[in-house]
Tab-separated table of C-alpha atoms in Angstrom:
chain	number	residue	atom	x	y	z
A	28	MET	CA	174.945	170.245	102.203
A	29	SER	CA	170.462	169.061	102.406
A	30	SER	CA	167.488	171.468	101.633
A	31	SER	CA	166.502	172.580	104.833
A	32	GLN	CA	163.931	175.271	103.775
A	33	TYR	CA	160.552	173.288	102.954
A	34	THR	CA	158.884	170.124	104.117
A	35	TYR	CA	156.527	168.788	101.425
A	36	ASN	CA	152.910	168.179	102.007
A	37	LEU	CA	151.570	165.785	99.145
A	38	SER	CA	147.906	166.552	98.022
A	39	SER	CA	145.860	163.754	96.813
A	40	LEU	CA	146.388	164.445	93.294
A	41	ALA	CA	150.143	164.536	93.782
A	42	TYR	CA	150.477	161.383	96.179
A	43	SER	CA	148.255	159.362	93.684
A	44	LEU	CA	148.632	159.862	90.279
A	45	PRO	CA	152.530	158.660	90.205
A	46	LEU	CA	151.170	155.519	91.187
A	47	LEU	CA	148.233	155.560	88.576
A	48	HIS	CA	150.866	156.624	85.951
A	49	ALA	CA	153.131	153.665	86.735
A	50	ALA	CA	150.019	150.984	86.558
A	51	ALA	CA	148.947	152.834	83.330
A	52	HIS	CA	152.277	151.491	82.001
A	53	PRO	CA	153.377	148.517	83.540
A	54	SER	CA	156.567	147.457	81.620
A	55	SER	CA	157.743	150.808	81.777
A	56	THR	CA	160.139	153.300	83.528
A	57	VAL	CA	157.285	156.463	84.053
A	58	GLN	CA	158.477	160.031	84.901
A	59	GLY	CA	156.357	163.089	86.098
A	60	VAL	CA	156.503	166.452	87.639
A	61	PHE	CA	155.257	168.007	90.638
A	62	LEU	CA	153.683	171.731	90.859
A	63	ALA	CA	153.339	173.864	93.352
A	64	ASN	CA	153.174	177.521	94.578
A	65	PRO	CA	156.270	178.710	96.530
A	66	SER	CA	154.691	182.238	97.500
A	67	ALA	CA	152.138	180.191	99.418
A	68	ALA	CA	154.374	178.494	101.827
A	69	GLY	CA	153.277	178.614	105.065
A	70	THR	CA	155.336	179.870	108.092
A	71	ALA	CA	158.262	177.530	110.080
A	72	SER	CA	156.684	175.211	112.466
A	73	THR	CA	158.867	172.195	112.759
A	74	GLY	CA	161.898	172.131	115.091
A	75	ALA	CA	164.485	172.626	111.634
A	76	GLY	CA	162.505	175.911	110.829
A	77	ARG	CA	161.195	174.492	107.301
A	78	ARG	CA	158.186	175.849	105.670
A	79	PRO	CA	155.431	173.722	104.697
A	80	LEU	CA	154.949	173.728	100.846
A	81	GLU	CA	152.017	172.350	99.335
A	82	ILE	CA	152.266	170.286	96.468
A	83	THR	CA	148.918	170.695	94.255
A	84	GLU	CA	149.508	168.972	91.377
A	85	ALA	CA	151.552	166.351	89.264
A	86	ILE	CA	151.627	165.813	85.883
A	87	PRO	CA	152.671	162.840	84.177
A	88	VAL	CA	155.347	163.157	81.258
A	89	LEU	CA	156.873	160.106	79.779
A	90	HIS	CA	156.601	156.503	79.644
A	91	ALA	CA	158.342	155.251	75.874
A	92	GLU	CA	161.328	157.474	76.724
A	93	THR	CA	162.870	159.022	80.043
A	94	THR	CA	166.047	160.369	78.786
A	95	LEU	CA	166.594	164.298	78.380
A	96	THR	CA	165.478	164.211	75.002
A	97	PRO	CA	164.268	167.389	72.753
A	98	MET	CA	160.909	165.391	73.234
A	99	LEU	CA	161.245	165.882	76.916
A	100	GLU	CA	162.104	169.347	76.565
A	101	ALA	CA	159.029	170.266	74.648
A	102	ALA	CA	157.143	168.325	77.593
A	103	LEU	CA	158.581	170.242	80.010
A	104	GLU	CA	157.695	173.848	78.188
A	105	HIS	CA	154.445	173.064	78.101
A	106	VAL	CA	154.432	172.038	81.457
A	107	GLU	CA	155.886	175.492	82.314
A	108	VAL	CA	153.315	177.473	80.254
A	109	TYR	CA	150.703	175.766	81.809
A	110	ALA	CA	151.849	176.181	85.235
A	111	GLY	CA	152.488	180.045	84.499
A	112	LYS	CA	149.026	180.440	83.963
A	113	LYS	CA	147.796	179.045	87.688
A	114	SER	CA	151.248	181.024	89.516
A	115	LEU	CA	152.691	177.679	90.093
A	116	VAL	CA	156.419	176.573	89.522
A	117	VAL	CA	157.599	173.012	88.944
A	118	VAL	CA	159.406	171.817	91.967
A	119	GLY	CA	160.189	168.167	91.613
A	120	MET	CA	159.502	164.935	89.534
A	121	TYR	CA	158.960	161.462	89.912
A	122	GLU	CA	160.288	157.880	88.893
A	123	VAL	CA	158.403	154.584	89.212
A	124	SER	CA	160.648	152.023	87.880
A	125	GLU	CA	161.713	148.203	89.118
A	126	GLY	CA	164.182	150.434	91.106
A	127	VAL	CA	164.105	152.506	94.342
A	128	SER	CA	166.867	154.904	93.814
A	129	LEU	CA	166.835	157.074	90.644
A	130	SER	CA	168.088	156.491	87.035
A	131	ARG	CA	171.115	158.492	85.632
A	132	ALA	CA	168.196	159.545	83.408
A	133	GLY	CA	166.172	160.430	86.629
A	134	LYS	CA	168.579	161.986	87.771
A	135	ALA	CA	169.409	164.504	85.163
A	136	PHE	CA	165.897	165.172	84.750
A	137	LEU	CA	165.890	166.274	88.558
A	138	GLY	CA	169.501	168.512	88.111
A	139	GLY	CA	167.389	170.045	85.221
A	140	ILE	CA	164.855	171.034	87.336
A	141	LYS	CA	167.358	171.875	90.007
A	142	LYS	CA	168.314	174.990	87.749
A	143	SER	CA	165.109	177.015	88.302
A	144	TRP	CA	164.117	175.581	91.545
A	145	ALA	CA	167.097	175.324	94.260
A	146	GLU	CA	164.961	173.308	96.379
A	147	SER	CA	163.493	170.641	93.735
A	148	PHE	CA	163.050	167.051	94.753
A	149	ALA	CA	162.355	163.634	93.246
A	150	LEU	CA	160.108	160.648	94.610
A	151	THR	CA	160.517	156.857	93.212
A	152	VAL	CA	158.665	154.155	95.050
A	153	ASP	CA	159.357	151.192	96.704
A	154	ILE	CA	157.512	148.250	95.121
A	155	LYS	CA	157.668	146.542	98.621
A	156	GLN	CA	155.965	148.830	100.484
A	157	LEU	CA	153.455	149.584	98.073
A	158	ARG	CA	152.227	145.931	98.198
A	159	THR	CA	151.661	146.018	101.804
A	160	GLY	CA	149.645	149.195	101.798
A	161	GLY	CA	152.439	151.942	103.606
A	162	ASN	CA	153.687	154.773	102.095
A	163	PRO	CA	155.890	153.957	99.351
A	164	TYR	CA	157.544	156.770	98.717
A	165	VAL	CA	161.318	157.159	98.611
A	166	MET	CA	162.744	160.985	98.475
A	167	THR	CA	165.894	162.116	96.849
A	168	LEU	CA	166.936	165.984	97.347
A	169	ALA	CA	168.495	167.720	94.362
A	170	SER	CA	170.759	169.189	96.610
A	171	ASP	CA	172.223	165.690	97.476
A	172	PRO	CA	171.169	163.181	94.996
A	173	SER	CA	172.929	160.259	96.082
A	174	LYS	CA	170.940	159.691	99.354
A	175	ASN	CA	167.599	158.193	99.438
A	176	LEU	CA	165.273	159.241	101.833
A	177	GLN	CA	162.550	156.823	103.420
A	178	ASP	CA	159.605	157.723	106.032
A	179	SER	CA	161.264	161.354	105.765
A	180	ALA	CA	160.169	163.862	107.833
A	181	ARG	CA	160.392	166.636	105.158
A	182	LEU	CA	157.632	164.444	103.006
A	183	SER	CA	154.150	164.545	104.504
A	184	THR	CA	151.231	162.382	102.750
A	185	PRO	CA	147.302	163.071	102.618
A	186	GLY	CA	146.371	160.186	105.322
A	187	PRO	CA	147.042	156.565	106.385
A	188	ASN	CA	145.427	155.428	103.733
A	189	ALA	CA	145.921	156.867	100.852
A	190	THR	CA	147.906	153.990	99.558
A	191	LYS	CA	145.432	151.433	100.539
A	192	GLN	CA	142.815	153.777	98.089
A	193	THR	CA	144.609	154.262	95.313
A	194	LEU	CA	145.286	150.434	94.840
A	195	MET	CA	141.741	150.325	95.105
A	196	MET	CA	141.684	153.141	92.393
A	197	ILE	CA	143.731	150.607	90.195
A	198	LYS	CA	142.436	147.378	91.107
A	199	GLY	CA	138.597	148.073	91.589
A	200	GLU	CA	138.207	151.189	89.634
A	201	LYS	CA	140.809	150.992	87.172
A	202	LEU	CA	140.856	154.598	87.040
A	203	HIS	CA	144.260	154.297	85.420
A	204	GLU	CA	143.091	153.495	81.948
A	205	LEU	CA	141.769	157.288	81.917
A	206	LEU	CA	145.235	158.381	82.914
A	207	ARG	CA	147.306	160.226	79.566
A	208	ASP	CA	150.695	161.403	79.637
A	209	PHE	CA	152.627	163.696	77.155
A	210	ASP	CA	153.470	160.278	75.003
A	211	ASP	CA	150.152	159.696	74.570
A	212	HIS	CA	149.706	163.012	73.531
A	213	LEU	CA	152.153	162.775	70.709
A	214	ASP	CA	150.150	159.568	69.884
A	215	ASP	CA	147.065	161.642	69.906
A	216	SER	CA	146.966	165.308	69.946
A	217	SER	CA	143.486	165.322	71.319
A	218	ALA	CA	144.702	163.422	74.493
A	219	GLU	CA	144.466	165.633	77.396
A	220	TRP	CA	147.469	165.111	79.527
A	221	LEU	CA	147.946	168.314	81.389
A	222	GLU	CA	145.051	168.082	83.817
A	223	ASN	CA	143.765	164.622	83.410
A	224	LYS	CA	140.173	166.130	84.659
A	225	ALA	CA	138.404	163.162	84.736
A	226	LEU	CA	141.131	161.108	86.690
A	227	ALA	CA	141.680	164.122	88.797
A	228	ALA	CA	137.875	164.682	90.110
A	229	ALA	CA	138.312	160.786	90.694
A	230	ILE	CA	140.932	161.130	92.732
A	231	ALA	CA	139.117	163.864	94.624
A	232	LYS	CA	136.537	161.927	95.570
A	233	SER	CA	138.425	158.549	96.646
A	234	ILE	CA	141.139	160.016	98.702
A	235	LYS	CA	140.001	161.899	101.883
């Protein structure tokens, strides 16, 4: 049975950060999480009666070891503390790799999020769509992890030019070089990975 309670609206940060994370580690599978405030969800306005939920933040977690390890558990503990201070919860995750479907580790990751947020979802990236400047995201719902939903009515993006603007941030401005994830933090404890403030500010200026 598929989820029917929410549609998911990606902020500019939530839209761009997974792509920047992948650009920062092009030879690795990268994973991260999405945060939202479910209590702030709008009223149902779609034909299916789903409530719009704003995905306000994305946090880059791993690039070196994308499996359910104590390292991932430690990262998620940090994320949950950070999110709790802002009245946010982890509602989904992303995985960018060579394939469109979630890896086995990705499905396990999503299943872990589902334990605390039943309506959780995952986004993967269709590289062919990315290269054409279209919306590259493919959605998987935790309620039906075997099904990929491309161009899903459950997902809305910041605008028609969001992909092109993100690619410009990568190719022109090299903003992906600013990004730090939890793996980077383990190598350098001064690496600020939960907010990536400089990168977040640049994204806000670039995507309107």
